[in-house]
XYZ file of C-alpha atoms in Angstrom:
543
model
C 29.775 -25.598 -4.926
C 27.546 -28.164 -3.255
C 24.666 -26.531 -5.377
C 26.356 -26.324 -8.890
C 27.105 -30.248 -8.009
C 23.517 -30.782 -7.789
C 22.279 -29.043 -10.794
C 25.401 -30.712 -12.824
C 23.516 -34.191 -11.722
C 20.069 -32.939 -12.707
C 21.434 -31.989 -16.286
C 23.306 -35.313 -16.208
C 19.829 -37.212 -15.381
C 17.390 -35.444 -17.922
C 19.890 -36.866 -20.583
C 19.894 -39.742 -19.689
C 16.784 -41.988 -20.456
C 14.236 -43.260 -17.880
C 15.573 -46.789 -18.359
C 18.967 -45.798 -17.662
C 17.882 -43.728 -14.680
C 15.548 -46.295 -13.097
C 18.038 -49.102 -14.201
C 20.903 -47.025 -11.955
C 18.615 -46.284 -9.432
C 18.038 -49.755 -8.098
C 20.075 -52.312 -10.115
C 23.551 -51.222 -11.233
C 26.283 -50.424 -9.656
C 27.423 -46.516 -10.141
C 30.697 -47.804 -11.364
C 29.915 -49.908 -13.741
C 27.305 -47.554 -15.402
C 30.420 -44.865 -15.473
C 32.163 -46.781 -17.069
C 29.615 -47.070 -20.080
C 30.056 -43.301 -20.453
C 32.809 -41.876 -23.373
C 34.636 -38.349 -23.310
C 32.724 -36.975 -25.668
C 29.525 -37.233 -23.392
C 31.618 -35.066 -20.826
C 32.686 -32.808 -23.399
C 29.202 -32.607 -25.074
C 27.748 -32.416 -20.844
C 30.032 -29.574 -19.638
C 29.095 -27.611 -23.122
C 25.821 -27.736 -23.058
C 25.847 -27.282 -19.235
C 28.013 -23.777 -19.776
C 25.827 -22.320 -22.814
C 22.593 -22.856 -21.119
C 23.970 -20.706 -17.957
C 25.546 -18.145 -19.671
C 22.347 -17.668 -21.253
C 20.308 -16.959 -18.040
C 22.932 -14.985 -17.063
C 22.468 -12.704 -20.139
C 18.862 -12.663 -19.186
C 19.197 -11.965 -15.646
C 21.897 -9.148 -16.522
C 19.464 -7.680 -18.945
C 16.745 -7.755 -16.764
C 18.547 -6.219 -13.700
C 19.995 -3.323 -15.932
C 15.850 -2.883 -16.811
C 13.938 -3.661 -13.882
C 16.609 -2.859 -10.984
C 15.683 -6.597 -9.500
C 16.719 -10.429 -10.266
C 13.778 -11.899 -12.383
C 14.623 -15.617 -10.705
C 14.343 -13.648 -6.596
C 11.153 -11.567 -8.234
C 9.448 -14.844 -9.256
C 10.310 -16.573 -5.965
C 9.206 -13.474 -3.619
C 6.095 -12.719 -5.943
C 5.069 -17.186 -6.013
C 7.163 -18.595 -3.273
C 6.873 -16.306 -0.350
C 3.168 -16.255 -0.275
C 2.739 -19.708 -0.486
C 5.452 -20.080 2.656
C 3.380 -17.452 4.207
C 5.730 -14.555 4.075
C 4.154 -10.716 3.470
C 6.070 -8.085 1.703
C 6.284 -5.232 3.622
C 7.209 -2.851 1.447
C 4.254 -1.228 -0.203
C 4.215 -1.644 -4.050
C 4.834 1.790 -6.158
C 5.130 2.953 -9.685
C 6.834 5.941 -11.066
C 6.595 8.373 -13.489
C 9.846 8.141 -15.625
C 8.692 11.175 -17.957
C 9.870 13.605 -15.505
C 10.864 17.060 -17.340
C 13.699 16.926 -14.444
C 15.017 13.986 -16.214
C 15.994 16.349 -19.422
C 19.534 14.152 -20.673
C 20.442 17.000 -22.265
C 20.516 19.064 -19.282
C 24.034 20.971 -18.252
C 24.674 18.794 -14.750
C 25.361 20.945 -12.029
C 29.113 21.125 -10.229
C 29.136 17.945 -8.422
C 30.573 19.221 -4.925
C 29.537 22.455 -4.781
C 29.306 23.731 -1.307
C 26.482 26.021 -0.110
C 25.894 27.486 3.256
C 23.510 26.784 5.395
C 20.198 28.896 5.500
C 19.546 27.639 9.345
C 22.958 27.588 10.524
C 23.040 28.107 14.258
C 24.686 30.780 16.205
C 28.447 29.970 17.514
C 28.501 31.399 20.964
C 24.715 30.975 21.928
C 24.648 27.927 20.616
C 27.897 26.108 18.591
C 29.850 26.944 22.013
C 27.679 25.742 24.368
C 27.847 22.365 22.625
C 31.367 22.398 22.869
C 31.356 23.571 27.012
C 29.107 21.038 27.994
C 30.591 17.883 25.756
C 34.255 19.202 25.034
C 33.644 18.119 21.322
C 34.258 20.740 18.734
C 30.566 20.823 16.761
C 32.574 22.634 13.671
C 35.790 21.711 11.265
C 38.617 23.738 10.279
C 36.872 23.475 6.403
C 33.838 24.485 7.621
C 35.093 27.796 9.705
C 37.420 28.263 7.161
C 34.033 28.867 4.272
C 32.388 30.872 6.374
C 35.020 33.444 7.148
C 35.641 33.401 3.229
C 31.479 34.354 3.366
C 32.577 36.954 5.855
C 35.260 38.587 3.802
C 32.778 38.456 0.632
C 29.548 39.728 2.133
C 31.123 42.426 4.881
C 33.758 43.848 3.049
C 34.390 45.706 -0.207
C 37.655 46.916 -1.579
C 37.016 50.959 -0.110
C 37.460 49.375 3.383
C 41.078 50.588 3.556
C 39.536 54.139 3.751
C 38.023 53.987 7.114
C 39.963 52.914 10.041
C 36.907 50.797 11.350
C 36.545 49.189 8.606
C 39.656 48.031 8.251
C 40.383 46.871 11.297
C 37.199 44.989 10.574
C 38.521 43.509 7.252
C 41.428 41.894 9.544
C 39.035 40.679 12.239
C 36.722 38.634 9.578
C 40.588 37.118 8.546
C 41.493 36.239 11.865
C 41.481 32.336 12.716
C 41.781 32.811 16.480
C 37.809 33.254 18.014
C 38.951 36.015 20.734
C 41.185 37.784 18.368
C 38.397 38.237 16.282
C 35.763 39.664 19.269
C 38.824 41.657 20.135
C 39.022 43.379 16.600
C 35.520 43.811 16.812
C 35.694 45.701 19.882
C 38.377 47.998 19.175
C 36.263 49.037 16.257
C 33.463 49.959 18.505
C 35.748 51.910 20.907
C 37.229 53.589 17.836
C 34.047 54.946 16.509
C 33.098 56.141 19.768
C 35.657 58.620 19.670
C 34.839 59.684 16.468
C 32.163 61.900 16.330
C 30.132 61.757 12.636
C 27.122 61.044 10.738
C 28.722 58.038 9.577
C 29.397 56.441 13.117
C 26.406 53.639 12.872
C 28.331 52.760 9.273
C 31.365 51.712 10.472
C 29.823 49.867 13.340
C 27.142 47.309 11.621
C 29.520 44.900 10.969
C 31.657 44.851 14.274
C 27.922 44.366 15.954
C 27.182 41.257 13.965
C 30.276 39.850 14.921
C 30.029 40.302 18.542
C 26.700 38.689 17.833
C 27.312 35.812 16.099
C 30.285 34.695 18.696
C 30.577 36.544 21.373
C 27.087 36.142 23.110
C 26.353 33.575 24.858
C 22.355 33.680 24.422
C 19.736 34.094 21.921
C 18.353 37.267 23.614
C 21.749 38.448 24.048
C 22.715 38.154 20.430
C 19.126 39.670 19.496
C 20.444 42.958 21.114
C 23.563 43.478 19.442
C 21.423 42.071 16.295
C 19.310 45.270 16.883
C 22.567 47.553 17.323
C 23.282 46.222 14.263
C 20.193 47.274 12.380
C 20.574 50.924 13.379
C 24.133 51.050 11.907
C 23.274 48.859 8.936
C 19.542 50.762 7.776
C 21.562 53.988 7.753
C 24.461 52.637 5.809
C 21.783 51.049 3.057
C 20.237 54.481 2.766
C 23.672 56.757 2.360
C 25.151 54.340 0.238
C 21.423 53.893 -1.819
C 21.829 57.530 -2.792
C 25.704 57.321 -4.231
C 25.418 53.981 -5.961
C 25.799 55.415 -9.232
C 28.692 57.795 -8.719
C 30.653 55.310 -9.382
C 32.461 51.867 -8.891
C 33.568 52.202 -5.787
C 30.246 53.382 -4.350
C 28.704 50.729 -5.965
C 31.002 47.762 -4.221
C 29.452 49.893 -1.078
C 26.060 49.885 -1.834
C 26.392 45.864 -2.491
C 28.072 45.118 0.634
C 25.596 47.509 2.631
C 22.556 45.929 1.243
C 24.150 42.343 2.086
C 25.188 43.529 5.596
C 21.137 44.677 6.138
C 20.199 41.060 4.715
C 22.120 39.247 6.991
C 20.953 40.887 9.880
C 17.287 41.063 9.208
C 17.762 37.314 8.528
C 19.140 36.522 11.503
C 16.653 38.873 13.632
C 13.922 36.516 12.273
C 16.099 33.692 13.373
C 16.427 34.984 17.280
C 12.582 35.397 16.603
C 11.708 32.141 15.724
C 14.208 30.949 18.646
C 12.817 32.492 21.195
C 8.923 31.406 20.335
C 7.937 34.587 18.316
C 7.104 32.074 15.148
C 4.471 34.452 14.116
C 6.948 37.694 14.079
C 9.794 35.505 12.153
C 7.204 34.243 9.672
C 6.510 38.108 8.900
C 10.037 39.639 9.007
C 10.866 36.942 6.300
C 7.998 37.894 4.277
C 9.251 41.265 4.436
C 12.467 40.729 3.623
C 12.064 38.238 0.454
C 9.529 41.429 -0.504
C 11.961 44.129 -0.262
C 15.102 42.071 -1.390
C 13.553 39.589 -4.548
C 16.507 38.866 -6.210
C 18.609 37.519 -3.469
C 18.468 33.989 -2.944
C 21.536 33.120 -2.378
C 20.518 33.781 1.492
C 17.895 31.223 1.138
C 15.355 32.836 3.247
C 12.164 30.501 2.090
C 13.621 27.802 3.528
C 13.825 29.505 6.848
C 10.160 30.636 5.756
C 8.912 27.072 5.160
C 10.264 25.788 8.717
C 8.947 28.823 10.535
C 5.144 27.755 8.797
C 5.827 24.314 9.365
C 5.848 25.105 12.965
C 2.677 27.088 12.805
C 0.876 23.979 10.736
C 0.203 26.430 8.193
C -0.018 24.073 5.719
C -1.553 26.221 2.864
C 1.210 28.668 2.804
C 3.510 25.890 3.100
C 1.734 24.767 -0.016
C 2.250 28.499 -1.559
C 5.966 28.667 -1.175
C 6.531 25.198 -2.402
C 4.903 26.064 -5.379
C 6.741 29.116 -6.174
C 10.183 27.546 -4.924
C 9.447 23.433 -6.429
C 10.046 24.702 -9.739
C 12.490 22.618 -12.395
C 14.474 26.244 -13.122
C 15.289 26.558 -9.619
C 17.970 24.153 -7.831
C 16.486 21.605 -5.572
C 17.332 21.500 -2.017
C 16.267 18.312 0.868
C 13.495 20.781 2.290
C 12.033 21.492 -0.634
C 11.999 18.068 -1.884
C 10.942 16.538 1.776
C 8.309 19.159 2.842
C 6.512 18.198 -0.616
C 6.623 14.519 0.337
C 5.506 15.917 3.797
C 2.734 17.817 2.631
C 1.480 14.490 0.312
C 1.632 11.611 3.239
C -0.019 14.144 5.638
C -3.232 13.193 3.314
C -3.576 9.983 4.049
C -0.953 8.631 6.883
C -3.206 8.943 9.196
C -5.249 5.772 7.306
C -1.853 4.044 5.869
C -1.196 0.684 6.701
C 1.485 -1.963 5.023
C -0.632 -4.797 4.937
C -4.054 -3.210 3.503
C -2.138 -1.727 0.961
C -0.752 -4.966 -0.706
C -3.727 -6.663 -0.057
C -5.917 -3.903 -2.089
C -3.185 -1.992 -3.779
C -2.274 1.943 -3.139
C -5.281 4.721 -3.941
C -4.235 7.301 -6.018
C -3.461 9.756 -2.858
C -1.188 7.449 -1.268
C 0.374 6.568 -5.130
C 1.160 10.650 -5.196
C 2.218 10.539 -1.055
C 4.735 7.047 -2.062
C 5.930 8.940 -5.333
C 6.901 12.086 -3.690
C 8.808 10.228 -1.025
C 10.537 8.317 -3.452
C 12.052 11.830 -5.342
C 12.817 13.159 -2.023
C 14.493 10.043 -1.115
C 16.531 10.073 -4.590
C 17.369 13.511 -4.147
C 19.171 12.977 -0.428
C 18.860 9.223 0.478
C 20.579 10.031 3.858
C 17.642 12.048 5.246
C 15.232 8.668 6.594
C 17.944 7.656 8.941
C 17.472 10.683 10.681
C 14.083 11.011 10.385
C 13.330 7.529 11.713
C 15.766 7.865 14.076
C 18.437 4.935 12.621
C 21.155 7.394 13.382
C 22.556 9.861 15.838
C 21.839 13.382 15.321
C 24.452 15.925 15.799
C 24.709 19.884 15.049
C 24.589 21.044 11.417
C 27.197 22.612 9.951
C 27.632 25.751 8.829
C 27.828 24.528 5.094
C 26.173 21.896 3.366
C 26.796 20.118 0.598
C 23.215 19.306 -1.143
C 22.258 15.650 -1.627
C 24.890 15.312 1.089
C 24.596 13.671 4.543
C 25.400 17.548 5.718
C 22.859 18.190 4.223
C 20.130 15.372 5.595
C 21.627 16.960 8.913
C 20.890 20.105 8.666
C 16.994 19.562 7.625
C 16.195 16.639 10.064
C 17.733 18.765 12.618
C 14.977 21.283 12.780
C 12.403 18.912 10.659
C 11.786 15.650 12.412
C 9.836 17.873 14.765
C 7.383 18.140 12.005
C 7.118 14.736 10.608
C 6.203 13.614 14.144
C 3.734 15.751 14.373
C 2.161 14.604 11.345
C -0.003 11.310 12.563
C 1.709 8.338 10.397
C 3.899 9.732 8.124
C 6.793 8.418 9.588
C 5.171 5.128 9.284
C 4.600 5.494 5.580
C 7.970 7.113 5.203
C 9.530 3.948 7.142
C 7.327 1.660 4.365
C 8.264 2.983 1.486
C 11.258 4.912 1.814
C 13.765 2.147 0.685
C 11.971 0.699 -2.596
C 13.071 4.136 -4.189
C 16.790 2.368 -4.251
C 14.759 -0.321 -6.458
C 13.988 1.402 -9.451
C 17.196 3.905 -9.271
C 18.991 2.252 -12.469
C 21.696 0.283 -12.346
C 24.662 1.599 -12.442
C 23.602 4.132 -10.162
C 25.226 7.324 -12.006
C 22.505 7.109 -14.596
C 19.963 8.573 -11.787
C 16.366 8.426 -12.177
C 14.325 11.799 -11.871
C 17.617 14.043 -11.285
C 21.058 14.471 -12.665
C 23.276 11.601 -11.151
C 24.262 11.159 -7.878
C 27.470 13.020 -6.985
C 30.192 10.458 -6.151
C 32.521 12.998 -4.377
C 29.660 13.585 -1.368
C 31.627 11.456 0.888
C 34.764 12.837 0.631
C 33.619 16.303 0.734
C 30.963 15.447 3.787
C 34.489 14.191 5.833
C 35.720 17.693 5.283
C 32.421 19.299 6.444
C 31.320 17.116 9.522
C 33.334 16.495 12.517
C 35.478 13.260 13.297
C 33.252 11.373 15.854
C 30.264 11.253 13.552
C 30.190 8.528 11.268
C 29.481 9.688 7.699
C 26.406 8.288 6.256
C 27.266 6.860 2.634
C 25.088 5.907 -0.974
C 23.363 2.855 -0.090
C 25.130 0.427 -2.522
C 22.972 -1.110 -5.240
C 24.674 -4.730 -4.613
C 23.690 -7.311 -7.322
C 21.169 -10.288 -6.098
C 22.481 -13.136 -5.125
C 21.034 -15.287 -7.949
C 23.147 -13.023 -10.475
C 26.342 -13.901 -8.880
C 25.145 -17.554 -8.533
C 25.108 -17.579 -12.200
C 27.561 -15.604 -12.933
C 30.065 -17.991 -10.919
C 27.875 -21.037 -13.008
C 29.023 -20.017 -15.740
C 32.209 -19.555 -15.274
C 33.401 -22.541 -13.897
C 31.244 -24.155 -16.421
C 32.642 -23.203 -19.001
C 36.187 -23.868 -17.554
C 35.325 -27.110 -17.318
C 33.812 -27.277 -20.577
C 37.412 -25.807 -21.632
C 39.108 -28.367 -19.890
C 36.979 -31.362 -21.334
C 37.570 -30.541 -24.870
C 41.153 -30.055 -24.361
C 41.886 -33.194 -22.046
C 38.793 -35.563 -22.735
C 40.252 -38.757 -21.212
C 41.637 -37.190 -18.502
C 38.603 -35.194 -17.300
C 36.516 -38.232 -17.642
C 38.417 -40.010 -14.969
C 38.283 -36.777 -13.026
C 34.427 -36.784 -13.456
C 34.238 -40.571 -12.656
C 36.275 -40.343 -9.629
C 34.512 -37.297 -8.711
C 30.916 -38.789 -8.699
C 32.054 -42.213 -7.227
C 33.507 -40.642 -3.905
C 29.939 -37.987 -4.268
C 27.757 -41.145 -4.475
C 30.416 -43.573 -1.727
C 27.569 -42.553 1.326
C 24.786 -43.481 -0.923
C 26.209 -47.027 -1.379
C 27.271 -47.243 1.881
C 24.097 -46.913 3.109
C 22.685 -48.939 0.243
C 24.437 -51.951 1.516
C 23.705 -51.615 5.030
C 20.095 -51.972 3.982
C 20.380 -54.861 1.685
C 22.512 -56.643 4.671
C 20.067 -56.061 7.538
C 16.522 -56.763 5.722
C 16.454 -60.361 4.183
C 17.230 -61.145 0.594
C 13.612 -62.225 -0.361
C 12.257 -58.159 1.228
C 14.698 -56.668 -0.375
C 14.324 -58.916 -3.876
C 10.875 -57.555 -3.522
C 11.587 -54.036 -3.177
C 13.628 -54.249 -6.065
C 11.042 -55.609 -8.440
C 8.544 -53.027 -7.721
């Protein structure tokens, strides 16, 4: 208020003349020169006052919705600050808008789709232990409740009902209760062994991988029945290879045999990569996206990417980005953040904040600051983690992409590889948050991908446990001189309103108004004339 007060005056003194001003300045009493002024000077004063803001605020509107920032706080950061000595710290970047991701036109994606995560960890080697040594349960009731819907899809088909293993099987994966399901899984194994037949490994694949995922309590322990599991599942995938097309139901088989053999080659590369073998894991995921092209919905070159990551072997890195970072395939926060990796690795090393505003970004560091910036658009939560703003915990067994799941999941087993690249944390820390600066305004509109969901939150409550506090969309809040104006001219033109309506009685308002604002001034103004002596202060006056 004490501002819009002061700018009303300064309006109210550019009208007026010189004479006036000088003349009320030093010789006239505020009241009497108050009392020269008519209603229609208010009326014409609080008009004028709310046009002339309205219009800046149509300017500063239009200009945010444009630029993403105030034009009045760019001019006084870009003129002001350096003359009161103040550096920007935040590197300067442009963008390419002409993005072919950025197709309008496009068919958006389900908002909240939930996928599951290619580097989920193992529940009783790993998810358990968490929960023995803190007493905090690592995994929701949603989360559980996906993956034994995976279960059911993936390790089951509709013939299951033939085979007494298998069915007791198709219970277990329905069970909610942990030990009722390692129970299950054992009385299949003690039921096949008193079953002689070629088919014995068949019915016995599944209950293995079970026992596997929860029941051991170690990598190398789970690694074993992994390997159990392979026998049983390699001689399912060939019987069932052969009878695929007798029929339907022999073709349900084949699909849930060849899944079953996925999953556990998968997850043999995983207790690989675990237990230091990065070399082996890199190679039995080669293998595997060889033999089995057409199914990514496993994800498997993400588990290939961190796996080369780990062996800095940056040029394949390089090679399955470029086969993976294509605009036909969906995006994901590894393959957006390894590229941005990959780019500040090339000149991190070098970077520095303040020799980059003082001689502007090279064309390397333009591409490194770019890429961050789409990796940062695609999954803003991810730098928290990375730079260590906020507590990691265990990822889930589902993400939800764009989602702070998701920035869990990746920083989880990435930040490892950021800090081993020299400086690109520091550029990431640099740069990281102008990418919320050229993000349109509202944010929905997006910038070099479909908009932002606006569901993430609730579904990343559902996904994460209770004590970890959900990261959110940083909020694109409007400057502070866009509200300033905004309130300017509102009030401005209520008063304006007010004048036209009740002239006389808003000029006594204003009168009254300006003689309490300017009561110190004359207070202080006749302390002065009363202490120095009348011939000083006649001097003063004539000067």
């Amino acid at each position: 208020m004490t501002c819009f007060l002061f700018l009303f005056f300064i309006v109210y003194l550019k009208v007026s003349s010189k004479l006036c001003l000088c003349s009320f300045c030093v010789s006239f009493p505020v009241s009497m020169f108050l009392n020269t002024l008519t209603p229609k000077f208010y009326v014409a004063l609080t008009g004028t006052s709310s046009l002339i803001s309205g219009l800046i605020l149509i300017f500063e509107w239009w200009y945010f919705r444009k630029y993403g920032t105030s034009f009045i706080e760019q001019v006084s950061v870009s003129h002001l600050r350096p003359l009161l000595g103040g550096v920007d710290s935040s590197s300067p970047s442009n963008s390419n808008t002409s993005n072919g991701e950025a197709d309008s036109n496009r068919q958006s994606v389900s908002e909240c789709k939930v996928w599951r995560n290619p580097l989920n960890l193992f529940r009783g080697a790993e998810y358990n232990r968490y929960t023995w040594v803190t007493g905090r349960e690592p995994l929701t009731y949603y989360d559980m409740n996906l993956s034994a819907q995976d279960h059911q899809t993936f390790f089951t088909c509709d013939s299951d009902h033939l085979r007494p293993a298998d069915a007791i099987m198709q219970k277990a994966w329905r069970e909610r209760n942990p030990q009722a399901r390692i129970s299950a899984a054992h009385e299949a194994l003690e039921l096949e062994e008193c079953i002689v037949s070629s088919e014995r490994w068949h019915d016995c694949a599944t209950a293995y991988i079970l026992l596997a995922e929860e029941e051991a309590t170690t990598i190398m322990e789970a690694e074993r029945l992994f390997k159990q599991a392979l026998k049983a599942g390699e001689s399912c995938y060939r019987r069932s290879q052969q009878l695929q097309h007798h029929g339907t139901q022999y073709e349900a088989q084949h699909r849930r045999d060849t899944n079953v053999l996925v999953y556990i080659k998968r997850r043999l590369a995983m207790c690989s990569r675990k237990l230091g073998r990065t070399r082996e894991a890199v190679k039995m995921m080669r293998d595997l996206m060889k033999e089995f092209p057409l199914l990514s919905m496993f994800n498997i070159h993400e588990n290939l990417l961190e796996s080369l990551l780990e062996l800095q072997n940056y040029a394949d890195v390089q090679a399955v980005l470029a086969k993976y970072d294509d605009i036909s395939l969906p995006k994901s926060a590894t393959i957006c953040y390894t590229a941005a990796l990959l780019k500040a690795r090339a000149v991190s090393d070098k970077f520095s904040p303040e020799a980059a505003s003082r001689r502007g970004l090279s064309t390397a560091e333009m591409n490194a600051v770019e890429a961050i910036h789409r990796a940062v658009e695609f999954n803003p939560h991810v730098p928290k983690y990375l730079l260590e703003m906020k507590s990691l915990i265990l990822p889930p067994e589902h993400i939800l992409k764009r989602g702070d799941s998701e920035a869990i999941a990746y920083a989880f087993f990435h930040l490892q590889h950021w800090k081993r690249v020299e400086g690109a944390l520091n550029l990431l820390h640099c740069t990281w948050e102008g990418t919320f600066r050229m993000i349109p305004y509202p944010l929905e509109k997006g910038h070099l991908f479909y908009p932002y969901p606006i569901c993430t939150e609730t579904a990343d409550r559902e996904l994460l446990p209770m004590f970890h506090e959900v990261s959110v969309y940083p909020k694109k809040e409007l400057p502070f001189f866009i509200l300033f104006t905004a309130g300017l001219c509102s009030f401005t033109a209520m008063l304006a309103l007010l004048t036209h309506q009740f002239p006389e009685l808003m000029g006594v308002f204003a009168k009254a108004f300006l003689s309490t604002l300017f009561a110190p001034l004359n207070f202080i103004m006749e302390k002065v004339e009363s202490i120095l002596p009348s011939s000083l202060w006649h001097q003063l006056t004539r000067i």
